[in-house]
Tab-separated table of C-alpha atoms in Angstrom:
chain	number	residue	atom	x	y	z
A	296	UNK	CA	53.153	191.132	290.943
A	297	UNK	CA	50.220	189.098	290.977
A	298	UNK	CA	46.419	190.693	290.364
A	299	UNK	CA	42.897	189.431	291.052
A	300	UNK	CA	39.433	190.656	291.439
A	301	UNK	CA	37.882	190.641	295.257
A	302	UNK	CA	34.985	192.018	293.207
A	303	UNK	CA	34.957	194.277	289.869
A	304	UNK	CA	38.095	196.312	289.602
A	305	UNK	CA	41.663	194.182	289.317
A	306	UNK	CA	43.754	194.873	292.002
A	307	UNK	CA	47.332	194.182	291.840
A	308	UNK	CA	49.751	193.010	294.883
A	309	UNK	CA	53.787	192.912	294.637
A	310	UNK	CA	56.480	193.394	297.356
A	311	UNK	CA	59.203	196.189	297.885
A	312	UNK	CA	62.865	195.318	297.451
A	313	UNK	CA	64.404	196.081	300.858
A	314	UNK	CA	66.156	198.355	299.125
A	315	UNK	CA	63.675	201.005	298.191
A	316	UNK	CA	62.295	200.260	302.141
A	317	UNK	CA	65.407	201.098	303.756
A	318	UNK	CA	65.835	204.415	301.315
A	319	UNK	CA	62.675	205.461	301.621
A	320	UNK	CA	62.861	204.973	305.649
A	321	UNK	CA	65.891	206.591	305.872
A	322	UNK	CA	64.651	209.680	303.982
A	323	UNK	CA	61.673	210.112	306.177
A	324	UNK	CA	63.787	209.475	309.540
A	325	UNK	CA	65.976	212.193	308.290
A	326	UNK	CA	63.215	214.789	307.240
A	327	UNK	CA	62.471	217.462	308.934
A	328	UNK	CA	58.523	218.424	308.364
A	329	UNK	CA	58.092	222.111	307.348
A	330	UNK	CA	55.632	223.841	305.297
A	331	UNK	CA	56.990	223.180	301.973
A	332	UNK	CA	57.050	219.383	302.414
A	333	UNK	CA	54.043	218.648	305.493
A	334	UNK	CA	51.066	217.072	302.876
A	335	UNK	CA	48.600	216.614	305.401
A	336	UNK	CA	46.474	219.425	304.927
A	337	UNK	CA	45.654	217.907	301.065
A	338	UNK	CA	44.608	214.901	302.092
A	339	UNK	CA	41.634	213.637	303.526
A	340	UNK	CA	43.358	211.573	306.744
A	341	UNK	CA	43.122	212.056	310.270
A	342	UNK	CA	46.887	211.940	309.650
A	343	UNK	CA	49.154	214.489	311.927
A	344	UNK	CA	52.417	213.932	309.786
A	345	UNK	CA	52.228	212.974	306.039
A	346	UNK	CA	55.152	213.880	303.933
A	347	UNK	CA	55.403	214.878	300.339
A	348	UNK	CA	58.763	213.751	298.374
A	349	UNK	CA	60.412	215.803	296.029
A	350	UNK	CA	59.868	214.723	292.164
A	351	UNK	CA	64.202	214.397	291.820
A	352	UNK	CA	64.037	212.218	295.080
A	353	UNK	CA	61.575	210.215	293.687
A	354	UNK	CA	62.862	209.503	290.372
A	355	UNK	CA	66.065	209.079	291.251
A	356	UNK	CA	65.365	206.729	294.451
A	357	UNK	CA	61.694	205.293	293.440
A	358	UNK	CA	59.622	205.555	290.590
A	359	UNK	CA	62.239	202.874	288.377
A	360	UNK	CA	60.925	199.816	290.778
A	361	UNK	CA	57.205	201.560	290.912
A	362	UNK	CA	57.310	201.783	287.313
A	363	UNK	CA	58.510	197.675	286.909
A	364	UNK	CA	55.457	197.269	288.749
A	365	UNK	CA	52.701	199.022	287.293
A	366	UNK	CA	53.964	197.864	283.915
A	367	UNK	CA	53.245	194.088	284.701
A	368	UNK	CA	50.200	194.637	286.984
A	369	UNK	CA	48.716	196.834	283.272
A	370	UNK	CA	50.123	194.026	281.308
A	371	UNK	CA	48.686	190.934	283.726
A	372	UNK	CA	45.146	193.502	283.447
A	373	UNK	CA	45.564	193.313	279.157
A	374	UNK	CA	45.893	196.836	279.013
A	375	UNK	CA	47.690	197.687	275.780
A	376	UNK	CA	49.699	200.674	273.953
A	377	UNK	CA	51.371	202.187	276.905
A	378	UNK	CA	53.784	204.988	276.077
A	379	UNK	CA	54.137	206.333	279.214
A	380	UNK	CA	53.794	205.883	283.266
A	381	UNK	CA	54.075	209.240	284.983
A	382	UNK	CA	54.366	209.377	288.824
A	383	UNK	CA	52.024	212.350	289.287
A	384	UNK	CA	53.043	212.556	293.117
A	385	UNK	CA	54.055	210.290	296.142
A	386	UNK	CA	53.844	210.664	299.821
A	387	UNK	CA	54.831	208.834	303.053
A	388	UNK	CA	51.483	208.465	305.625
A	389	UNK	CA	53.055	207.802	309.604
A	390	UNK	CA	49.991	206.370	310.616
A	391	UNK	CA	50.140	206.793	314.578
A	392	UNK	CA	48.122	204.973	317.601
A	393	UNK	CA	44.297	205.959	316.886
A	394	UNK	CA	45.029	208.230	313.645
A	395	UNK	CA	43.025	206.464	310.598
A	396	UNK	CA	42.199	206.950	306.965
A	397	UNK	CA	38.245	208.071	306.403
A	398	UNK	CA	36.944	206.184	303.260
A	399	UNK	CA	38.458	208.768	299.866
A	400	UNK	CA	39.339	207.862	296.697
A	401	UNK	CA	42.593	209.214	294.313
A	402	UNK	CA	43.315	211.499	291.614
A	403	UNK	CA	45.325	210.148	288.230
A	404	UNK	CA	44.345	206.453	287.009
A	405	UNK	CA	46.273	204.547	288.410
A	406	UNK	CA	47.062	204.521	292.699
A	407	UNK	CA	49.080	202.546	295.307
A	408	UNK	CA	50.210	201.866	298.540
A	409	UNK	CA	53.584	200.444	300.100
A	410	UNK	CA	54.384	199.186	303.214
A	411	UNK	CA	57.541	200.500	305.096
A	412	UNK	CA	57.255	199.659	308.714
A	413	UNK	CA	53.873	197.745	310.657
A	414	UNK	CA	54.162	198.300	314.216
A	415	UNK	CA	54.413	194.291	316.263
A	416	UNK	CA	50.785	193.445	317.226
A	417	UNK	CA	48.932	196.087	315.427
A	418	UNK	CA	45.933	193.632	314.611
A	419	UNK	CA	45.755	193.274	318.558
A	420	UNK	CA	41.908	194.012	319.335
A	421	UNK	CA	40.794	195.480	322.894
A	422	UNK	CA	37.367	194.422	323.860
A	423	UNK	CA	34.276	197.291	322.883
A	424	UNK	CA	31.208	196.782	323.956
A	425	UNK	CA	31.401	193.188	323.957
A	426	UNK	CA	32.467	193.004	320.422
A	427	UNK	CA	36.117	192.305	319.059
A	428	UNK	CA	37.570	194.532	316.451
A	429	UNK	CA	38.832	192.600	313.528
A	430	UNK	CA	40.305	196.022	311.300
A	431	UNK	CA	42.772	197.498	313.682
A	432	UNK	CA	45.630	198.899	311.076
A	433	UNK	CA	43.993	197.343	308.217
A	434	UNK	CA	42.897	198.529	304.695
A	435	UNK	CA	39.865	198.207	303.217
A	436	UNK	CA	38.522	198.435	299.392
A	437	UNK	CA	35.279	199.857	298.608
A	438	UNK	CA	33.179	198.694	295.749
A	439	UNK	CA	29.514	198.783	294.705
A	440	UNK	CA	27.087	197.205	296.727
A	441	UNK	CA	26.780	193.871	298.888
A	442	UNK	CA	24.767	191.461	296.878
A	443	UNK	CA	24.198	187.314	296.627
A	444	UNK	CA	27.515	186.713	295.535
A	445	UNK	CA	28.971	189.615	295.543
A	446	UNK	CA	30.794	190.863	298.717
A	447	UNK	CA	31.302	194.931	298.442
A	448	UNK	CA	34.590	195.232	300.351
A	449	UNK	CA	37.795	193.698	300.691
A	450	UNK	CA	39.750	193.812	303.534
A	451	UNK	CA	43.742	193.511	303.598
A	452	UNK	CA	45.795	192.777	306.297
A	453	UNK	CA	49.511	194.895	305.212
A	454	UNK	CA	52.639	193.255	305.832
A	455	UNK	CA	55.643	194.556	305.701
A	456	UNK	CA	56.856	194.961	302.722
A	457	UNK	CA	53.696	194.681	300.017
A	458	UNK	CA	52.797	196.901	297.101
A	459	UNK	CA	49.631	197.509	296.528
A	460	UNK	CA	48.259	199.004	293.265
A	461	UNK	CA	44.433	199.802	292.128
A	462	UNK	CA	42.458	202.179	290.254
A	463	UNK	CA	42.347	205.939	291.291
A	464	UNK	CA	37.985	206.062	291.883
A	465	UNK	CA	38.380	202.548	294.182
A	466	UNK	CA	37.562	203.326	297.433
A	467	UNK	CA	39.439	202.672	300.290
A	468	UNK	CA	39.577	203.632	304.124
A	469	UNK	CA	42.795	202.388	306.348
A	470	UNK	CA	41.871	202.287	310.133
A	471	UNK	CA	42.882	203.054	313.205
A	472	UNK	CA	45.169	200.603	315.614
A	473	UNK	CA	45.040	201.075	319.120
A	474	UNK	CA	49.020	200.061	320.241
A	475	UNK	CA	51.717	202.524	320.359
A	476	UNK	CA	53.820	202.063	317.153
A	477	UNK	CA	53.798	203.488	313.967
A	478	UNK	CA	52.152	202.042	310.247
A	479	UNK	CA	54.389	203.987	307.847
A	480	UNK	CA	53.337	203.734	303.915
A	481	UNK	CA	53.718	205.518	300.936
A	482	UNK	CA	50.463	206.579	298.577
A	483	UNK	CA	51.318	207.709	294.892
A	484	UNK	CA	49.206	208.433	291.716
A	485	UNK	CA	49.650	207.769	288.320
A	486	UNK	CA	48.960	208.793	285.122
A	487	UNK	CA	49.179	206.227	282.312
A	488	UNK	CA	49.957	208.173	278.671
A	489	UNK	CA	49.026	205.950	275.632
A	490	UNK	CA	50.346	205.604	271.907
């Protein structure tokens, strides 16, 4: 896990064990989308399927490795007197050609974002109007204002693979790609209990 500052808040960025990828993956192949697990309806994407994971699948399949993480990405951001790191909830986003992310924000402190599968030649850009798009399928952080030395956003290209941790109020939008394929992640929130 390493962290750094694009501007104001500290972001932190680690990688997945192929492990948890291939669990996780295999879960979501394997699900079936009904009411009691379809999360799209409480959350702010232009999503179609988004699934919610079960708190026993999660701690028993996820939240040890998340956990490893957020630890050192608090630790490398000298916060102090940590009791406790509760996973408040986790879902997986299948991102789909010209379904995006409108700019939100998360509940809890703490947030994140893993990579599971990028689809080959997602940053491809189609001509519009003379101009090239240079965000197809990537994330962007939201932050104040653009000033003399201070740029506003920060833009991350995901590979597959990469963890991704930041504050809950950071804002962030993830746009659309326009290639068949699918940009599969997981989003979670956290709550960090102190001594």
């Amino acid at each position: 896990m390493k962290t750094f500052r694009a501007f104001g808040p500290t972001l932190g960025k680690g990688r997945l064990s192929k492990k948890i990828i291939r669990v996780i993956n295999d879960q979501v192949d394997k699900t079936i989308i009904s009411k009691k697990n379809d999360y799209s309806a409480n959350l702010a994407s232009q999503i179609k399927s988004e699934i919610k994971f079960s708190n026993s699948f999660i701690k028993k399949n996820i939240s040890k490795e998340l956990i490893k993480n957020i630890k050192d990405y608090l630790k490398r951001s000298e916060v102090k007197n940590i009791k406790e790191i509760k996973i408040i909830n986790l879902w997986v986003v299948r991102q789909l050609k010209n379904e995006y992310n409108p700019i939100h924000y998360h509940g809890g402190e703490l947030s994140g974002v893993g990579y599971l599968k990028i689809p080959k030649n997602m940053n491809l850009n189609k001509m519009v109007k003379n101009k090239k798009i240079k965000t197809n399928g990537t994330i962007d952080f939201i932050n104040g204002q653009r000033s003399f030395l201070s740029k506003s956003i920060y833009n991350l290209n995901p590979r597959l693979g990469d963890l991704v941790l930041f504050p809950n109020y950071l804002m962030h939008t993830a746009y659309p790609f326009n290639i068949d394929g699918e940009r599969r992640s997981f989003s979670f929130n956290v709550k960090v209990i102190y001594k």
